[in-house]
Amino acid sequence: MRFQVLGPLEAFTADGHPIALGPRRQRAVVARLLLAGGRVVPADRLVEDLWSDSISSGASGLLQSNISLLRRVLEPDRPPRAPAKVLVSAAPGYALRIQPGDLDSWLFEQEVRQAEESGLARAPGQAVTLLDRALARWQGPAYSEVAAEEWAGPEVVRLDELRAHARQLRAMGLLASGRAAAAAAELEVLVAESPLREESWRLLALALYRSGRQGDALSVLRRARDVLVAELGVDPGPRLRETEVAVLAQDPALDHAAMLFGQAEGRGLANLADSDIGGIARATEPSEHVGQPQRRPDISRSRMKNPGIDDPRSVPRLIGRDGELGTLLDAAQMIASSGSRGAALISGEPGIGKSALVSVLAAELEARGWLVSWGRCPEAEGSPALWPWAQVMTTLDPLVPRSREEWEVLRLGASTTQFHVHRALSGYLARVAETRPLLVVLEDLNRADEATLAALRDLAADRQPAAVFVAGTYRSAEMSEELAETCSTLARQEATRIDLAGLAAADVAVLVRLTCAEVDAEDRADDRSVAAIAARADGNPFYARETARLLASEGVLVATSEVPAGAADVIRRRVARLPAVARNVLRTFAALGREGEVSVLVRAEQHQADEVYDALEIAVVTGLLEEPAPGRVRFAHALVMDTIYGDLPKLRRARLHFRIAEAMEELRPADVGALAHHFAEAATLGCADQAVRYCRAAAVQAEQRFAFRSAVALWARALAVHLLDPRGDRRVRAELLRERARAEQLAGLSQSARESRAEAIRAAEVTGDRALTAAAITAIDTPMMWNNRTHGQTDVAHVELIRRTLAGLPDGESELRARLLATLALEAAIWHDPVGASAAAEEAVALARGLGDASVLAVALNARYYVNRVPGQYDLVLEIGAELMELGRRERLPGVEALGLLSSSSALLARADVDGASALVEAARELAGRYDLREAAALAGLATAAIQRMQGDEAEAVRGFAKVAADATEAEMWDIYGTMTVVRVIHLYQQGRLAEADPEIQQLADGYPDAARPLLAVRAAMDGRPEAVELLREEPAFDYLWLLMQAFRADAAVILGVRDVAEQIYAQLSPYRDCICGGETISMILGPVAECMARLAVLLGKDPADDWRQALKVAQRARAPRWEARARAALQEN
């Protein structure tokens, strides 16, 4: 049986007879399975992909019906009830089992690969024959019937790219065979279809030259330069430039094989494994020679421009900032001299001169031989994560091309880990700086996404030697949590900090006079007008300059009348002087964002294209806009955009956003972030469905780039837009709530995640769909060490809901069932139904192993760990922890690996293996820092601080506990209040100052009555209060706090002299005499269990020596000096 997808979908029997695959939807099922390459496609995914326009409870039945019909067609002779051999069922879905030779796209790839391996230089004729056979397989566009579907897009793009690559190889083969004219004809078509392929332009020029058409070859090279500059804003790459030089010189090497093949042959199909799925990534495509050995280009005279300052003469003159500039230049000199990294942060109010300062810094350093690259954080919502770094790499790549590995990791849209992205970025910048020191300017960090800031933090912390200086600017009044964390991190790295204040009045006067002089209006800057402007500007250079421009243009009237009240009024006055068309275009552009493409603006505008171009030219000439690159415009200052946009009525804003969204949907369909923003802003005009669709796509993209907080905002926006339609699909609302909850959990906002999940469950229950309800219940089943709920409390109604949902779950929902069982185990846990919870966890693990899904297995193992997190189960916890570690490493799930490390460390710490626990905690801390795992970082910080306190390093322990408390409270990771309160109470208890902890003990009693009861018993016993005995006799729950609580009960029993309770506790503690009280918690650590038993032994009339000796062993193993001192003193007394 054979299948053809290089054109209309067709199937044939082994003897060549066509197979009728049926109607459109049936054929789409075949296409979707073929696209999976023999892998299993889950049934849910098939339904979602193929019935996305009408997903309902009957969609699964429709899928099954199509599968049955296709099986009859594909295997007509299969006996009834015999298992299918072609279209097979395999959990959790279906697969097409065919051989590689049975699919034309596979054969095509194999033949192209064979052509490459045969060696174009050695046997060009053979290679051309193979390529002819491969290209003849194409009967039309790949997967033509489904090419427009989102799930088919990446493969279609990949195959199209491979086809273009094969055609290019064929042209090379023709050239190598001496058939230059035929090659030229082929390449003319290829460059027309793919004008951004530099190698095709180069080969065309070479073919024309070898055909005796030197003039045409030069013309082609000029066309290539024009296309690259117009489309990408970049000059041709080194090989294209070398070819142009050779043609001009009539270099004999043009006829040699080395000029033809150079570094192109052998690039291979590996370079085509992933399509460019970022849309915007076109601007960062690798050059033709990426990944090949190459001569480092001479960058000694290269200049990377500030996108807003094309002409070096337009660098602003700096007034009143000599001290700040000197500080930055000194920092740069130190970096250049030492070859070490450094950073500077420049902050201040809008218009205060941050951009002017870094522009002058850049110009000064370029004059000293530095290389400079710029990245700006976009003003508009929805821009991709890491976009400023992409801008930096785009400008540097022509000078120092990225290696293939760097290109794959740093490509926008790539699915890779944060650690690998940061490591590749840091390594690439270090490589760039090998020849000359490098200044990277990042502007508007107050607008930066979390991924951009995380990369900046890691870059600053990298100790790899490299003369890289990163200067960032931000508005001091717009500090996000992530930016505050970044500033704190850079401060620890001794970054230079500059907070720009207003200019002195004398400096403002100089600025006003210079601005007037630029347009030959010095006579209008009389003392009275200058003094008035200086007084009202309050030191803000932008305000002063804009007002001076009004003074210069409008003359004495402005100089003698009241100066406008603020910068916004100045801007309004300047805009009002423009023609009506220019004002309209600026309003549309203000809705588009701080910077944008002219083509999008032209398409969105209702004016003729020439009118738009004229309007933009006027705005540039008057200084309201800049041209950062060909085909792009940018507001000269964010205040200009803010003022124009702020003056728009809401309805007009919505209309403008809608027109922009329609234009972008046509011109930039892959820019889902921007589309989400513009459609969401226009949602009141009836495009809510489009807004929700793009918000979903942008949220998924953000999650793939580890920008989880950005994803939370996008899911929340999708939900808000959906709620605008009172007739909106209730299922969609439930799904959006579920996804928001999941993103919040990934972002470390656990409390918010639980609240969103509760909303999602309520919304799902209204639909009556059990599977949807189950999905909502399991929305936040991300593996974690500490479940985010109040200790000792169970939401019984939620547990019963899970059980009802499990009972009503349809057959075949194995993954959902496994996740539900794991959630049931976590919710019922120790305090409600420990036996049932344990059984649910074991069943979840068994189901997960059968599914073969790593993420489901991690969830199930997490539940199994949680229900066994009690004294005496240390071996099992270590076993589970080892499996989690191995699973996390194998499947590249760093959160799962960290969970395995920390859970294992809790068991080791309980057993007093402090060195072993410390090693695992340190590994978890390193992993958490590498992948920004906030919960794991906090838990590792808790454990480290607890161990430091145990081993006598009190100062470090206090600092560690304080940092964890601040970080965890901000991130909502768990009930940090209760944990830190118990830590403080234990500390006072060990110092004999428990009475000072009465306020904390009472607070614990109010919020955690079960956990606080033993502490209340101790305090009551100390004070001789009558309720002490009653409190003592209430036994604590057998959970991870049990040993700690028993230690407090033991001391209360000793104080009160209650022998029967003392006897009972002594017997209960005996199996754990070599353990540490509170070790399982990794934070609330009290001391050796044997020490508690020794004090009980005295009351019971037993010899405590053995217990004290055991306590001494535990103290020595833990290297805990205070514990050891107490044990030795007690042994000496005995």
Coordinates of N, CA and C in Angstrom, one line a residue, residues 847-991:
L847 N -1.9 2.8 36.2 CA -2.5 3.3 35.0 C -1.5 4.1 34.2
A848 N -0.7 5.0 34.9 CA 0.2 5.8 34.2 C 1.3 5.0 33.5
R849 N 1.8 3.9 34.2 CA 2.8 3.1 33.6 C 2.3 2.5 32.3
G850 N 1.0 2.1 32.3 CA 0.4 1.5 31.1 C 0.3 2.5 30.0
L851 N 0.1 3.7 30.3 CA -0.1 4.8 29.3 C 1.2 5.1 28.6
G852 N 2.3 5.0 29.4 CA 3.6 5.4 28.8 C 3.8 6.9 28.6
D853 N 3.0 7.7 29.4 CA 3.1 9.1 29.3 C 3.9 9.6 30.5
A854 N 5.0 10.3 30.3 CA 5.9 10.7 31.4 C 5.3 11.7 32.3
S855 N 4.5 12.6 31.7 CA 3.9 13.7 32.5 C 2.8 13.1 33.5
V856 N 2.1 12.1 33.0 CA 1.0 11.5 33.8 C 1.7 10.6 34.9
L857 N 2.8 9.9 34.5 CA 3.5 9.1 35.5 C 4.1 10.0 36.6
A858 N 4.6 11.2 36.3 CA 5.1 12.1 37.3 C 4.0 12.6 38.2
V859 N 2.8 12.9 37.7 CA 1.7 13.2 38.6 C 1.4 12.1 39.5
A860 N 1.3 10.9 39.0 CA 0.9 9.7 39.8 C 2.0 9.5 40.9
L861 N 3.3 9.5 40.5 CA 4.3 9.3 41.5 C 4.3 10.4 42.6
N862 N 4.0 11.6 42.2 CA 3.9 12.7 43.2 C 2.8 12.4 44.2
A863 N 1.7 11.9 43.7 CA 0.6 11.5 44.7 C 1.1 10.3 45.6
R864 N 1.8 9.4 45.0 CA 2.2 8.2 45.8 C 3.2 8.7 46.8
Y865 N 4.1 9.6 46.5 CA 5.0 10.2 47.5 C 4.2 10.9 48.6
Y866 N 3.2 11.7 48.2 CA 2.5 12.5 49.2 C 1.8 11.7 50.2
V867 N 1.1 10.6 49.8 CA 0.4 9.8 50.7 C 1.3 8.9 51.6
N868 N 2.6 8.8 51.2 CA 3.5 8.0 52.0 C 4.5 8.9 52.7
R869 N 4.2 10.2 52.8 CA 5.1 11.1 53.5 C 4.9 11.1 55.0
V870 N 5.1 9.9 55.6 CA 4.9 9.7 57.0 C 6.1 9.0 57.6
P871 N 6.3 9.0 58.9 CA 7.4 8.3 59.5 C 7.3 6.8 59.2
G872 N 8.5 6.2 59.0 CA 8.5 4.8 58.7 C 8.5 4.4 57.3
Q873 N 8.2 5.4 56.4 CA 8.1 5.1 55.0 C 9.3 5.7 54.2
Y874 N 10.4 5.8 54.9 CA 11.6 6.5 54.3 C 12.1 5.7 53.1
D875 N 12.2 4.4 53.2 CA 12.7 3.6 52.1 C 11.8 3.8 50.8
L876 N 10.5 3.8 51.0 CA 9.6 3.9 49.9 C 9.7 5.3 49.3
V877 N 9.9 6.3 50.2 CA 10.0 7.7 49.7 C 11.3 7.8 48.9
L878 N 12.4 7.2 49.3 CA 13.6 7.2 48.6 C 13.5 6.5 47.2
E879 N 12.7 5.4 47.2 CA 12.5 4.7 46.0 C 11.7 5.6 45.0
I880 N 10.6 6.2 45.5 CA 9.8 7.1 44.6 C 10.7 8.3 44.2
G881 N 11.5 8.9 45.1 CA 12.3 10.0 44.7 C 13.3 9.6 43.6
A882 N 13.9 8.4 43.7 CA 14.9 8.0 42.7 C 14.2 7.9 41.4
E883 N 13.0 7.3 41.3 CA 12.3 7.2 40.1 C 11.9 8.6 39.5
L884 N 11.5 9.5 40.3 CA 11.2 10.8 39.9 C 12.4 11.5 39.3
M885 N 13.6 11.3 40.0 CA 14.8 11.9 39.5 C 15.2 11.3 38.1
E886 N 15.1 10.0 38.0 CA 15.4 9.4 36.7 C 14.5 9.8 35.6
L887 N 13.2 9.8 35.9 CA 12.2 10.2 34.9 C 12.4 11.7 34.5
G888 N 12.7 12.6 35.4 CA 12.9 14.0 35.1 C 14.1 14.1 34.2
R889 N 15.2 13.4 34.5 CA 16.4 13.5 33.6 C 16.1 13.0 32.2
R890 N 15.5 11.8 32.2 CA 15.3 11.1 30.9 C 14.3 11.9 30.0
E891 N 13.3 12.5 30.6 CA 12.3 13.2 29.8 C 12.5 14.7 29.7
R892 N 13.6 15.2 30.3 CA 13.9 16.6 30.4 C 12.7 17.3 31.0
L893 N 12.3 16.9 32.2 CA 11.3 17.5 33.0 C 12.0 18.0 34.3
P894 N 12.6 19.2 34.3 CA 13.4 19.6 35.4 C 12.6 19.7 36.7
G895 N 11.3 20.1 36.6 CA 10.5 20.2 37.9 C 10.3 18.9 38.5
V896 N 10.2 17.8 37.7 CA 10.0 16.5 38.2 C 11.4 16.0 38.9
E897 N 12.5 16.3 38.2 CA 13.8 15.9 38.8 C 14.0 16.6 40.1
A898 N 13.6 17.9 40.2 CA 13.8 18.6 41.4 C 12.9 18.1 42.5
L899 N 11.7 17.6 42.2 CA 10.8 17.0 43.2 C 11.5 15.7 43.7
G900 N 12.1 14.9 42.8 CA 12.7 13.7 43.2 C 13.9 14.0 44.2
L901 N 14.7 15.0 43.9 CA 15.8 15.4 44.7 C 15.3 15.8 46.1
L902 N 14.3 16.7 46.2 CA 13.9 17.2 47.4 C 13.1 16.2 48.3
S903 N 12.3 15.4 47.6 CA 11.6 14.3 48.4 C 12.6 13.3 49.0
S904 N 13.6 13.0 48.2 CA 14.6 12.1 48.7 C 15.4 12.7 49.9
S905 N 15.7 14.0 49.7 CA 16.4 14.7 50.8 C 15.6 14.8 52.1
S906 N 14.3 14.8 52.0 CA 13.5 14.8 53.2 C 13.6 13.5 54.0
A907 N 13.6 12.4 53.2 CA 13.8 11.1 53.9 C 15.2 11.0 54.5
L908 N 16.2 11.5 53.8 CA 17.6 11.4 54.3 C 17.7 12.3 55.6
L909 N 17.1 13.4 55.5 CA 17.2 14.3 56.7 C 16.5 13.8 57.9
A910 N 15.4 13.1 57.7 CA 14.7 12.5 58.8 C 15.5 11.4 59.4
R911 N 16.3 10.7 58.6 CA 17.2 9.7 59.1 C 18.5 10.2 59.6
A912 N 18.7 11.5 59.6 CA 19.9 12.1 60.1 C 21.1 12.0 59.2
D913 N 20.8 11.6 57.9 CA 21.9 11.6 56.9 C 22.0 13.0 56.3
V914 N 22.5 13.9 57.1 CA 22.5 15.4 56.7 C 23.4 15.6 55.5
D915 N 24.5 15.0 55.5 CA 25.4 15.2 54.3 C 24.8 14.7 53.0
G916 N 24.1 13.6 53.1 CA 23.5 13.1 51.9 C 22.3 14.0 51.5
A917 N 21.5 14.5 52.5 CA 20.4 15.4 52.2 C 21.0 16.7 51.6
S918 N 22.1 17.2 52.2 CA 22.6 18.5 51.7 C 23.0 18.4 50.3
A919 N 23.6 17.3 49.9 CA 24.0 17.1 48.5 C 22.8 17.2 47.5
L920 N 21.8 16.5 47.9 CA 20.6 16.5 47.1 C 19.9 17.9 47.1
V921 N 19.9 18.6 48.2 CA 19.3 19.9 48.3 C 20.1 20.9 47.4
E922 N 21.4 20.8 47.4 CA 22.3 21.7 46.6 C 22.0 21.4 45.1
A923 N 21.8 20.1 44.8 CA 21.5 19.8 43.4 C 20.2 20.4 43.0
A924 N 19.2 20.3 43.9 CA 17.9 20.9 43.6 C 18.0 22.4 43.5
R925 N 18.8 23.0 44.3 CA 18.9 24.5 44.2 C 19.5 24.9 42.9
E926 N 20.5 24.2 42.5 CA 21.2 24.5 41.2 C 20.2 24.3 40.0
L927 N 19.5 23.2 40.1 CA 18.5 22.9 39.0 C 17.4 24.0 39.0
A928 N 16.9 24.4 40.2 CA 15.9 25.4 40.3 C 16.4 26.8 39.7
G929 N 17.6 27.1 40.0 CA 18.2 28.3 39.5 C 18.3 28.3 38.0
R930 N 18.7 27.1 37.5 CA 18.9 27.0 36.0 C 17.6 27.1 35.2
Y931 N 16.5 26.5 35.8 CA 15.2 26.5 35.1 C 14.2 27.4 35.7
D932 N 14.5 28.3 36.6 CA 13.6 29.2 37.2 C 12.4 28.5 37.9
L933 N 12.7 27.4 38.7 CA 11.7 26.7 39.4 C 11.6 27.3 40.8
R934 N 10.6 28.2 40.9 CA 10.5 29.0 42.1 C 10.2 28.2 43.4
E935 N 9.2 27.2 43.3 CA 8.9 26.5 44.4 C 10.1 25.6 44.9
A936 N 10.8 25.0 43.9 CA 11.9 24.2 44.3 C 13.0 25.0 44.9
A937 N 13.2 26.2 44.3 CA 14.2 27.1 44.9 C 13.9 27.5 46.3
A938 N 12.6 27.7 46.6 CA 12.2 28.1 48.0 C 12.4 26.9 48.9
L939 N 12.0 25.7 48.5 CA 12.2 24.5 49.3 C 13.6 24.3 49.6
A940 N 14.4 24.4 48.6 CA 15.9 24.2 48.8 C 16.4 25.2 49.7
G941 N 15.9 26.5 49.6 CA 16.4 27.5 50.5 C 16.0 27.2 52.0
L942 N 14.7 26.7 52.2 CA 14.3 26.3 53.5 C 15.2 25.3 54.1
A943 N 15.5 24.2 53.3 CA 16.3 23.1 53.8 C 17.7 23.6 54.1
T944 N 18.2 24.4 53.3 CA 19.6 24.9 53.5 C 19.6 25.8 54.8
A945 N 18.7 26.6 55.0 CA 18.6 27.5 56.2 C 18.5 26.6 57.5
A946 N 17.6 25.6 57.4 CA 17.4 24.7 58.5 C 18.6 23.9 58.9
I947 N 19.4 23.5 57.9 CA 20.6 22.8 58.1 C 21.7 23.7 58.7
Q948 N 21.7 24.9 58.2 CA 22.7 25.9 58.7 C 22.4 26.2 60.2
R949 N 21.1 26.3 60.6 CA 20.8 26.6 62.0 C 21.1 25.3 62.8
M950 N 20.9 24.1 62.3 CA 21.2 22.9 63.0 C 22.7 22.8 63.3
Q951 N 23.5 23.3 62.3 CA 24.9 23.2 62.4 C 25.6 24.4 63.0
G952 N 24.8 25.3 63.5 CA 25.4 26.5 64.3 C 25.6 27.7 63.5
D953 N 25.3 27.8 62.2 CA 25.5 29.0 61.4 C 24.3 29.9 61.5
E954 N 24.0 30.5 62.6 CA 22.8 31.2 62.8 C 22.6 32.4 61.9
A955 N 23.6 33.1 61.7 CA 23.5 34.4 60.8 C 23.0 34.0 59.4
E956 N 23.6 33.0 58.8 CA 23.2 32.6 57.5 C 21.8 32.0 57.5
A957 N 21.5 31.3 58.5 CA 20.1 30.7 58.6 C 19.1 31.8 58.7
V958 N 19.3 32.8 59.5 CA 18.3 33.9 59.6 C 18.1 34.6 58.2
R959 N 19.2 34.8 57.5 CA 19.1 35.4 56.2 C 18.4 34.5 55.2
G960 N 18.7 33.2 55.3 CA 18.1 32.3 54.4 C 16.6 32.2 54.6
F961 N 16.1 32.1 55.8 CA 14.7 32.0 56.1 C 14.0 33.3 55.7
A962 N 14.6 34.4 55.9 CA 14.0 35.7 55.5 C 13.8 35.8 54.0
K963 N 14.8 35.3 53.3 CA 14.7 35.4 51.8 C 13.6 34.5 51.3
V964 N 13.5 33.3 51.8 CA 12.5 32.3 51.4 C 11.1 32.9 51.8
A965 N 11.0 33.4 52.9 CA 9.6 34.0 53.3 C 9.2 35.1 52.4
A966 N 10.1 35.9 52.0 CA 9.7 37.0 51.1 C 9.4 36.5 49.7
D967 N 10.2 35.6 49.2 CA 10.0 35.0 47.8 C 8.7 34.2 47.8
A968 N 8.5 33.4 48.8 CA 7.3 32.5 48.7 C 6.0 33.2 48.9
T969 N 6.0 34.2 49.8 CA 4.8 35.0 50.0 C 4.4 35.7 48.7
E970 N 5.4 36.2 48.0 CA 5.1 36.9 46.7 C 4.6 36.0 45.7
A971 N 5.1 34.7 45.7 CA 4.8 33.8 44.6 C 3.6 32.9 45.0
E972 N 3.0 33.0 46.2 CA 1.9 32.2 46.6 C 2.2 30.7 46.6
M973 N 3.4 30.3 46.9 CA 3.8 28.9 46.7 C 3.1 28.0 47.6
W974 N 2.9 28.3 48.9 CA 2.2 27.5 49.8 C 1.9 28.3 51.0
D975 N 1.4 27.7 52.1 CA 1.1 28.5 53.3 C 2.4 28.7 54.1
I976 N 3.2 29.7 53.5 CA 4.5 30.0 54.1 C 4.3 30.6 55.5
Y977 N 3.2 31.2 55.8 CA 3.0 31.9 57.1 C 3.1 30.8 58.2
G978 N 2.3 29.7 58.0 CA 2.3 28.7 59.0 C 3.7 28.1 59.2
T979 N 4.4 27.8 58.1 CA 5.7 27.2 58.2 C 6.7 28.1 58.9
M980 N 6.8 29.3 58.6 CA 7.7 30.2 59.2 C 7.4 30.5 60.7
T981 N 6.1 30.5 61.0 CA 5.7 30.6 62.4 C 6.2 29.5 63.2
V982 N 6.1 28.3 62.7 CA 6.5 27.1 63.5 C 8.1 27.1 63.6
V983 N 8.8 27.6 62.5 CA 10.2 27.7 62.6 C 10.6 28.6 63.7
R984 N 9.9 29.8 63.8 CA 10.3 30.7 64.8 C 10.0 30.1 66.2
V985 N 8.9 29.5 66.4 CA 8.5 28.9 67.7 C 9.6 27.8 68.1
I986 N 10.0 27.0 67.2 CA 11.0 26.0 67.5 C 12.3 26.6 67.9
H987 N 12.7 27.7 67.2 CA 13.9 28.4 67.6 C 13.9 29.0 69.0
L988 N 12.7 29.6 69.4 CA 12.6 30.1 70.7 C 12.5 28.9 71.7
Y989 N 11.9 27.8 71.4 CA 11.8 26.7 72.2 C 13.2 26.1 72.6
Q990 N 14.0 26.0 71.5 CA 15.3 25.4 71.7 C 16.2 26.4 72.6
Q991 N 15.9 27.6 72.7 CA 16.6 28.6 73.5 C 16.0 28.8 74.9

